[in-house]
Amino acid sequence: MRKILLSIAIVSAIGMQAQSINSENVDFRVLKAPQTSIKETERTYNIKVNSPYNLSKEDVLKQAKKDHQDAVANFSNTIKESQDAYQQSLRDYNDEVINAKETFALESAEFKKMSLLERLNMQEKGMKPTLRLPSKPVYVKPSPPVYRDPDLNDYFIVDNNVLASQISIDGYKKGNPNVDVYIDMSTVNFQDNAGQTFANQPTKITVKENGTEKINTSIGQDFVFVSSQPSNNINKPAEEKKYLGNTIKSINTFLNETYGYKTLNKQVKLEFVKNKGEYNDLEKAQIYVITNLRKLQANSDPTSNNVAFENMKKGTDIWEQVLAKVNYTDKKAVYNAKIGKYLFLNLIRLNVALENKKVAEKYLNQMQEKMVELDLSYNEKAELKTLENQIYKS
């Protein structure tokens, strides 16, 4: 009997130190709240852009046809100019022939005055006087003008209406606006520095809420790197188009951080202990957290989400209570370092996903104090570094 009891005790001890930690990726949706809250019934906006860009496809085609018509109307003058240029080139040719013959005669006379040895030396070096006559001009009659559609890629086609259509505020509708946005954009300025090209595009953003000015700020004043080549070696229309696109992105980012309501589809990895019995409390915590994460709704009515967060907190409270019981030096303990590690990671992951960075930082600091006992794997260390970057990312 004593042997049987001893065997049972050994099996029990092995079970306690061999916890099976599994993981699950939980998908959920949240609404990213802006810095400035606007009632849902009042989320209407209008964008007005003032810029130096005012070129449409129709403008380019119209100008190309006009240039062609002008070329046709001026073709007789083009013929005459080409003939005049040819006559001038003939006169220049005759003068060049005379100069070449005179130069040859002078060089030949000097060559004959040299000794035989000097002449042989000059000849070996290819320096013997030679008569070099220019090529005689040939008249080429210009061809009549032929119309071809311009390559639109060679043009920077954009106007204020196009730019305004590229700016939007998430969660708002266009219409009778409660939020009026005015964008005053200058041209892209290129600047050379140490053989490289930098650029800026000063842009003023003014926002009025129900006619009252709330924002008056500027972006894009600082010069940023564009190319490792000087500005006279780059395709300026292409680079300006690219830079303008970045300016539009910056405007959208600014407006949406201030006013936008954006639905975020998120996923968080949460771990749980598989063993039954000793870990019923942790199983209950897992159910609280995962179930209520999935109940979160991406709307601006906080009522349902508040209930979900309250019930989720019941699970995270259990995690915290268990953390206080962890024995980090006894591997056979029911709540050992392995349990502590997964709970710390769960709390950090969850709060990073919910953008509770201060709370996530608190658990990160607590975990770092126990880092020697936790024995993180290579992948866990890499993940923790990524989470740390997200916490301190501005």
Short mmCIF file of C-alpha atoms in Angstrom, two decimals:
data_model
loop_
_atom_site.label_atom_id
_atom_site.label_comp_id
_atom_site.label_asym_id
_atom_site.label_seq_id
_atom_site.Cartn_x
_atom_site.Cartn_y
_atom_site.Cartn_z
CA MET A 1 0.00 0.00 0.00
CA ARG A 2 2.84 2.36 0.82
CA LYS A 3 4.31 1.77 -2.63
CA ILE A 4 0.95 2.50 -4.27
CA LEU A 5 0.56 5.76 -2.35
CA LEU A 6 4.11 6.74 -3.24
CA SER A 7 3.41 6.10 -6.91
CA ILE A 8 0.27 8.22 -6.76
CA ALA A 9 2.23 11.07 -5.15
CA ILE A 10 4.91 10.92 -7.87
CA VAL A 11 2.31 10.98 -10.68
CA SER A 12 0.58 13.94 -9.02
CA ALA A 13 3.85 15.85 -8.75
CA ILE A 14 4.67 15.24 -12.42
CA GLY A 15 1.22 16.46 -13.43
CA MET A 16 1.62 19.70 -11.53
CA GLN A 17 4.86 20.63 -13.24
CA ALA A 18 3.85 19.58 -16.73
CA GLN A 19 1.21 22.20 -17.48
CA SER A 20 0.09 22.24 -21.11
CA ILE A 21 -0.04 25.84 -22.36
CA ASN A 22 -2.11 26.31 -25.51
CA SER A 23 -2.86 29.49 -27.44
CA GLU A 24 -5.76 30.94 -29.39
CA ASN A 25 -5.92 33.91 -31.78
CA VAL A 26 -8.98 36.00 -30.91
CA ASP A 27 -10.47 38.35 -33.51
CA PHE A 28 -12.42 41.40 -32.39
CA ARG A 29 -13.50 44.82 -33.63
CA VAL A 30 -13.20 48.18 -31.95
CA LEU A 31 -13.94 51.76 -32.88
CA LYS A 32 -10.90 54.03 -32.79
CA ALA A 33 -12.07 57.16 -31.03
CA PRO A 34 -10.78 60.57 -32.24
CA GLN A 35 -9.28 63.39 -30.20
CA THR A 36 -12.41 65.48 -30.81
CA SER A 37 -15.79 63.84 -30.24
CA ILE A 38 -18.70 64.85 -32.48
CA LYS A 39 -22.30 63.62 -32.09
CA GLU A 40 -23.14 60.91 -34.61
CA THR A 41 -26.01 62.99 -36.03
CA GLU A 42 -23.60 65.87 -36.69
CA ARG A 43 -20.82 63.97 -38.48
CA THR A 44 -20.97 65.71 -41.83
CA TYR A 45 -18.07 67.48 -43.49
CA ASN A 46 -16.85 69.35 -46.54
CA ILE A 47 -13.34 69.71 -47.97
CA LYS A 48 -12.11 72.72 -49.91
CA VAL A 49 -8.60 72.76 -51.38
CA ASN A 50 -6.65 75.72 -52.69
CA SER A 51 -3.47 74.71 -54.53
CA PRO A 52 -1.24 75.74 -57.45
CA TYR A 53 -2.34 72.61 -59.33
CA ASN A 54 -5.04 73.18 -61.91
CA LEU A 55 -4.41 70.91 -64.89
CA SER A 56 -6.92 68.40 -66.27
CA LYS A 57 -6.70 65.78 -69.03
CA GLU A 58 -8.97 67.96 -71.15
CA ASP A 59 -6.59 70.91 -70.70
CA VAL A 60 -3.65 68.81 -71.94
CA LEU A 61 -5.54 67.52 -75.00
CA LYS A 62 -6.87 70.97 -75.79
CA GLN A 63 -3.38 72.48 -75.64
CA ALA A 64 -1.94 69.66 -77.79
CA LYS A 65 -4.55 70.29 -80.52
CA LYS A 66 -3.95 74.02 -80.36
CA ASP A 67 -0.18 73.48 -80.68
CA HIS A 68 -0.81 71.28 -83.72
CA GLN A 69 -3.08 73.85 -85.35
CA ASP A 70 -0.49 76.56 -84.73
CA ALA A 71 2.20 74.35 -86.27
CA VAL A 72 0.04 73.77 -89.40
CA ALA A 73 -0.73 77.49 -89.74
CA ASN A 74 2.96 78.32 -89.31
CA PHE A 75 4.29 75.58 -91.61
CA SER A 76 5.13 77.96 -94.48
CA ASN A 77 7.22 80.05 -92.06
CA THR A 78 8.86 76.85 -90.81
CA ILE A 79 9.85 76.00 -94.42
CA LYS A 80 11.24 79.48 -94.98
CA GLU A 81 13.16 79.40 -91.67
CA SER A 82 14.66 76.02 -92.58
CA GLN A 83 15.75 77.34 -95.99
CA ASP A 84 17.26 80.47 -94.44
CA ALA A 85 19.07 78.30 -91.89
CA TYR A 86 20.39 76.11 -94.74
CA GLN A 87 21.71 79.12 -96.68
CA GLN A 88 23.42 80.38 -93.55
CA SER A 89 24.98 76.96 -92.93
CA LEU A 90 26.32 77.04 -96.54
CA ARG A 91 27.94 80.41 -95.94
CA ASP A 92 29.40 79.14 -92.69
CA TYR A 93 30.63 76.05 -94.54
CA ASN A 94 32.46 78.12 -97.16
CA ASP A 95 34.14 80.16 -94.41
CA GLU A 96 35.16 76.97 -92.59
CA VAL A 97 36.68 75.54 -95.81
CA ILE A 98 38.74 78.68 -96.35
CA ASN A 99 39.92 78.62 -92.70
CA ALA A 100 40.82 74.94 -92.94
CA LYS A 101 42.89 75.46 -96.12
CA GLU A 102 44.68 78.44 -94.65
CA THR A 103 45.47 76.54 -91.44
CA PHE A 104 46.76 73.57 -93.50
CA ALA A 105 48.98 75.81 -95.62
CA LEU A 106 50.55 77.41 -92.54
CA GLU A 107 51.12 74.07 -90.78
CA SER A 108 52.62 72.57 -93.99
CA ALA A 109 55.04 75.45 -94.37
CA GLU A 110 56.20 75.03 -90.77
CA PHE A 111 56.51 71.27 -91.28
CA LYS A 112 58.80 71.70 -94.29
CA LYS A 113 61.16 73.87 -92.26
CA MET A 114 61.81 70.99 -89.83
CA SER A 115 64.72 68.57 -90.14
CA LEU A 116 64.16 65.12 -91.61
CA LEU A 117 64.38 63.55 -88.12
CA GLU A 118 61.80 65.99 -86.72
CA ARG A 119 59.43 65.34 -89.63
CA LEU A 120 59.75 61.56 -89.17
CA ASN A 121 59.08 61.96 -85.44
CA MET A 122 55.98 64.11 -86.12
CA GLN A 123 54.77 61.61 -88.71
CA GLU A 124 55.15 58.67 -86.29
CA LYS A 125 53.10 60.52 -83.70
CA GLY A 126 50.36 61.23 -86.27
CA MET A 127 51.05 64.94 -86.12
CA LYS A 128 51.81 65.51 -89.79
CA PRO A 129 49.68 68.39 -91.16
CA THR A 130 46.47 67.11 -92.74
CA LEU A 131 43.76 68.99 -94.58
CA ARG A 132 40.46 68.40 -92.75
CA LEU A 133 37.47 69.83 -94.53
CA PRO A 134 34.04 70.09 -92.85
CA SER A 135 31.07 68.13 -94.18
CA LYS A 136 28.95 70.05 -96.61
CA PRO A 137 25.45 70.82 -95.32
CA VAL A 138 22.52 68.96 -96.85
CA TYR A 139 19.09 70.53 -96.94
CA VAL A 140 16.31 68.48 -95.32
CA LYS A 141 12.84 69.83 -95.89
CA PRO A 142 10.68 69.74 -92.73
CA SER A 143 7.78 67.28 -92.76
CA PRO A 144 4.26 68.62 -92.44
CA PRO A 145 2.94 68.59 -88.84
CA VAL A 146 1.15 65.38 -87.79
CA TYR A 147 -1.12 65.38 -84.74
CA ARG A 148 -0.44 62.79 -82.02
CA ASP A 149 -2.19 62.51 -78.68
CA PRO A 150 0.17 63.58 -75.91
CA ASP A 151 1.52 61.02 -73.44
CA LEU A 152 -0.43 61.93 -70.31
CA ASN A 153 2.30 60.35 -68.15
CA ASP A 154 4.50 63.32 -69.08
CA TYR A 155 2.04 65.70 -67.39
CA PHE A 156 1.10 66.34 -63.80
CA ILE A 157 -2.68 66.14 -64.15
CA VAL A 158 -4.43 67.22 -60.96
CA ASP A 159 -6.68 70.04 -59.83
CA ASN A 160 -8.29 71.25 -56.61
CA ASN A 161 -11.42 69.11 -57.03
CA VAL A 162 -9.34 65.96 -57.55
CA LEU A 163 -7.26 66.74 -54.47
CA ALA A 164 -10.37 67.40 -52.38
CA SER A 165 -11.83 64.04 -53.44
CA GLN A 166 -8.74 62.28 -52.03
CA ILE A 167 -9.32 63.68 -48.52
CA SER A 168 -11.92 62.13 -46.21
CA ILE A 169 -12.83 61.71 -42.55
CA ASP A 170 -13.72 58.19 -41.39
CA GLY A 171 -17.22 57.88 -39.97
CA TYR A 172 -18.43 61.13 -41.56
CA LYS A 173 -20.65 61.83 -44.55
CA LYS A 174 -20.28 64.59 -47.09
CA GLY A 175 -23.14 67.00 -47.17
CA ASN A 176 -24.45 70.04 -45.34
CA PRO A 177 -21.30 70.30 -43.25
CA ASN A 178 -20.92 70.69 -39.52
CA VAL A 179 -17.17 70.33 -40.03
CA ASP A 180 -15.60 72.52 -42.75
CA VAL A 181 -12.01 71.77 -43.74
CA TYR A 182 -9.91 74.26 -45.71
CA ILE A 183 -6.58 73.13 -47.17
CA ASP A 184 -4.19 75.76 -48.52
CA MET A 185 -1.36 73.93 -50.26
CA SER A 186 1.78 75.38 -51.84
CA THR A 187 3.80 73.74 -54.60
CA VAL A 188 6.48 71.14 -53.87
CA ASN A 189 9.84 72.86 -53.33
CA PHE A 190 12.99 70.94 -54.29
CA GLN A 191 16.30 71.77 -52.62
CA ASP A 192 19.80 70.39 -53.20
CA ASN A 193 22.07 69.54 -50.29
CA ALA A 194 25.39 67.70 -50.62
CA GLY A 195 24.45 66.31 -54.02
CA GLN A 196 21.09 65.00 -52.80
CA THR A 197 17.53 66.22 -53.33
CA PHE A 198 15.22 67.20 -50.49
CA ALA A 199 11.70 68.64 -50.70
CA ASN A 200 8.93 70.22 -48.68
CA GLN A 201 5.36 71.33 -49.30
CA PRO A 202 4.05 73.79 -46.70
CA THR A 203 0.33 73.15 -46.20
CA LYS A 204 -2.11 75.04 -44.00
CA ILE A 205 -5.07 73.20 -42.46
CA THR A 206 -8.04 75.18 -41.09
CA VAL A 207 -11.07 73.46 -39.55
CA LYS A 208 -14.33 75.09 -38.51
CA GLU A 209 -17.01 73.39 -36.43
CA ASN A 210 -20.44 74.92 -37.07
CA GLY A 211 -18.72 78.06 -38.35
CA THR A 212 -16.33 78.44 -35.41
CA GLU A 213 -12.63 78.01 -36.13
CA LYS A 214 -11.20 75.17 -34.04
CA ILE A 215 -7.94 74.34 -35.85
CA ASN A 216 -5.44 76.53 -37.65
CA THR A 217 -2.16 74.72 -38.17
CA SER A 218 0.48 73.98 -40.79
CA ILE A 219 2.29 70.82 -41.84
CA GLY A 220 5.00 69.96 -44.36
CA GLN A 221 7.46 72.80 -43.68
CA ASP A 222 10.44 70.53 -43.00
CA PHE A 223 12.56 69.35 -45.93
CA VAL A 224 12.71 65.56 -46.27
CA PHE A 225 14.94 63.30 -48.36
CA VAL A 226 13.76 62.61 -51.93
CA SER A 227 16.71 61.30 -53.92
CA SER A 228 20.43 60.58 -53.63
CA GLN A 229 20.86 62.54 -56.89
CA PRO A 230 20.74 66.32 -57.35
CA SER A 231 17.43 67.84 -58.40
CA ASN A 232 18.53 68.47 -62.01
CA ASN A 233 18.99 64.69 -62.43
CA ILE A 234 15.56 63.57 -61.20
CA ASN A 235 12.17 63.32 -62.94
CA LYS A 236 10.62 66.30 -61.19
CA PRO A 237 7.00 65.76 -62.39
CA ALA A 238 7.09 62.15 -61.16
CA GLU A 239 8.74 63.09 -57.85
CA GLU A 240 6.34 65.98 -57.32
CA LYS A 241 3.36 63.69 -57.95
CA LYS A 242 4.74 61.19 -55.41
CA TYR A 243 5.43 63.90 -52.84
CA LEU A 244 1.97 65.40 -53.28
CA GLY A 245 0.52 61.94 -52.59
CA ASN A 246 2.45 61.81 -49.32
CA THR A 247 1.12 65.25 -48.38
CA ILE A 248 -2.44 64.05 -48.97
CA LYS A 249 -1.74 61.04 -46.71
CA SER A 250 -0.45 63.37 -43.99
CA ILE A 251 -3.59 65.52 -44.24
CA ASN A 252 -5.83 62.43 -43.97
CA THR A 253 -3.85 61.15 -40.98
CA PHE A 254 -4.14 64.50 -39.19
CA LEU A 255 -7.89 64.86 -39.82
CA ASN A 256 -8.71 61.28 -38.87
CA GLU A 257 -6.67 61.36 -35.68
CA THR A 258 -8.55 64.51 -34.75
CA TYR A 259 -12.08 63.69 -35.93
CA GLY A 260 -12.25 60.24 -37.52
CA TYR A 261 -14.17 57.22 -36.19
CA LYS A 262 -12.46 54.20 -37.71
CA THR A 263 -13.40 50.54 -37.30
CA LEU A 264 -10.31 48.49 -36.48
CA ASN A 265 -10.26 44.75 -37.09
CA LYS A 266 -7.84 43.33 -34.55
CA GLN A 267 -6.44 40.00 -33.45
CA VAL A 268 -4.71 39.09 -30.22
CA LYS A 269 -2.95 35.89 -29.22
CA LEU A 270 -4.02 34.65 -25.77
CA GLU A 271 -2.64 31.61 -23.98
CA PHE A 272 -4.39 29.30 -21.52
CA VAL A 273 -3.47 26.31 -19.39
CA LYS A 274 -4.98 23.02 -20.53
CA ASN A 275 -4.97 21.05 -17.27
CA LYS A 276 -8.25 20.72 -15.38
CA GLY A 277 -8.77 20.73 -11.64
CA GLU A 278 -6.10 23.01 -10.22
CA TYR A 279 -6.72 25.63 -12.93
CA ASN A 280 -10.52 26.02 -12.93
CA ASP A 281 -10.06 29.66 -11.96
CA LEU A 282 -7.81 30.27 -14.99
CA GLU A 283 -10.28 28.50 -17.27
CA LYS A 284 -13.00 30.80 -15.93
CA ALA A 285 -10.74 33.82 -16.61
CA GLN A 286 -10.13 32.62 -20.17
CA ILE A 287 -13.89 32.41 -20.81
CA TYR A 288 -14.49 35.89 -19.37
CA VAL A 289 -11.76 37.53 -21.49
CA ILE A 290 -12.26 35.77 -24.83
CA THR A 291 -16.08 35.82 -24.77
CA ASN A 292 -16.26 39.52 -24.00
CA LEU A 293 -13.52 40.45 -26.44
CA ARG A 294 -15.72 39.02 -29.18
CA LYS A 295 -18.71 40.98 -27.86
CA LEU A 296 -16.99 44.34 -28.48
CA GLN A 297 -18.82 46.38 -31.10
CA ALA A 298 -17.39 49.04 -33.41
CA ASN A 299 -19.85 51.83 -32.65
CA SER A 300 -19.74 55.05 -30.71
CA ASP A 301 -22.46 53.99 -28.25
CA PRO A 302 -20.43 52.88 -25.20
CA THR A 303 -23.27 51.04 -23.43
CA SER A 304 -22.75 47.52 -24.78
CA ASN A 305 -18.97 47.83 -24.81
CA ASN A 306 -18.92 49.02 -21.21
CA VAL A 307 -20.68 45.82 -20.16
CA ALA A 308 -18.18 43.75 -22.18
CA PHE A 309 -15.22 45.55 -20.59
CA GLU A 310 -16.66 45.08 -17.10
CA ASN A 311 -17.04 41.33 -17.66
CA MET A 312 -13.61 41.13 -19.31
CA LYS A 313 -12.13 42.72 -16.18
CA LYS A 314 -13.45 39.79 -14.15
CA GLY A 315 -11.07 37.61 -16.16
CA THR A 316 -8.07 39.92 -15.92
CA ASP A 317 -8.68 40.28 -12.16
CA ILE A 318 -8.32 36.51 -11.85
CA TRP A 319 -5.08 36.66 -13.84
CA GLU A 320 -3.74 39.30 -11.43
CA GLN A 321 -4.82 37.29 -8.37
CA VAL A 322 -3.05 34.19 -9.72
CA LEU A 323 0.09 36.22 -10.51
CA ALA A 324 0.26 37.16 -6.84
CA LYS A 325 0.36 33.43 -5.99
CA VAL A 326 3.10 32.45 -8.46
CA ASN A 327 6.18 30.77 -7.05
CA TYR A 328 8.92 31.59 -9.55
CA THR A 329 11.58 29.31 -8.04
CA ASP A 330 9.59 26.09 -7.55
CA LYS A 331 8.93 24.30 -10.82
CA LYS A 332 6.60 21.84 -9.06
CA ALA A 333 4.34 24.57 -7.72
CA VAL A 334 0.79 24.65 -9.10
CA TYR A 335 1.33 28.31 -9.99
CA ASN A 336 4.94 28.22 -11.15
CA ALA A 337 7.04 30.44 -13.44
CA LYS A 338 5.47 28.82 -16.53
CA ILE A 339 2.03 29.99 -15.40
CA GLY A 340 3.38 33.42 -14.50
CA LYS A 341 5.00 33.82 -17.91
CA TYR A 342 1.86 33.14 -19.91
CA LEU A 343 -0.24 35.39 -17.66
CA PHE A 344 2.20 38.30 -18.03
CA LEU A 345 2.26 37.86 -21.80
CA ASN A 346 -1.57 37.67 -21.93
CA LEU A 347 -1.95 40.90 -19.94
CA ILE A 348 0.62 42.74 -22.07
CA ARG A 349 -0.79 41.45 -25.39
CA LEU A 350 -4.38 42.23 -24.41
CA ASN A 351 -3.68 45.79 -23.26
CA VAL A 352 -1.51 46.54 -26.31
CA ALA A 353 -4.33 45.30 -28.57
CA LEU A 354 -6.83 47.49 -26.69
CA GLU A 355 -4.34 50.40 -26.85
CA ASN A 356 -4.11 50.62 -23.06
CA LYS A 357 -0.40 51.36 -23.30
CA LYS A 358 0.07 52.60 -19.73
CA VAL A 359 -1.46 49.40 -18.33
CA ALA A 360 0.58 47.27 -20.74
CA GLU A 361 3.73 49.11 -19.62
CA LYS A 362 2.91 48.33 -15.98
CA TYR A 363 2.79 44.59 -16.68
CA LEU A 364 5.89 44.81 -18.88
CA ASN A 365 7.84 46.36 -15.99
CA GLN A 366 6.60 43.69 -13.57
CA MET A 367 7.54 40.94 -16.01
CA GLN A 368 11.01 42.35 -16.54
CA GLU A 369 11.66 42.16 -12.80
CA LYS A 370 11.03 38.38 -12.99
CA MET A 371 12.86 37.83 -16.28
CA VAL A 372 15.62 35.63 -14.82
CA GLU A 373 13.12 33.10 -13.44
CA LEU A 374 10.79 33.13 -16.47
CA ASP A 375 13.22 31.52 -18.95
CA LEU A 376 11.76 32.95 -22.19
CA SER A 377 12.30 31.14 -25.48
CA TYR A 378 13.85 32.87 -28.50
CA ASN A 379 10.40 33.45 -30.05
CA GLU A 380 8.99 34.78 -26.77
CA LYS A 381 11.86 37.23 -26.44
CA ALA A 382 11.29 38.44 -30.00
CA GLU A 383 7.56 38.85 -29.35
CA LEU A 384 8.18 40.73 -26.12
CA LYS A 385 10.52 43.10 -27.95
CA THR A 386 7.80 43.75 -30.56
CA LEU A 387 5.23 44.40 -27.82
CA GLU A 388 7.65 46.77 -26.09
CA ASN A 389 8.11 48.73 -29.33
CA GLN A 390 4.33 49.03 -29.69
CA ILE A 391 3.98 50.26 -26.13
CA TYR A 392 6.54 53.03 -26.52
CA LYS A 393 5.64 53.90 -30.10
CA SER A 394 4.32 57.46 -30.17
#
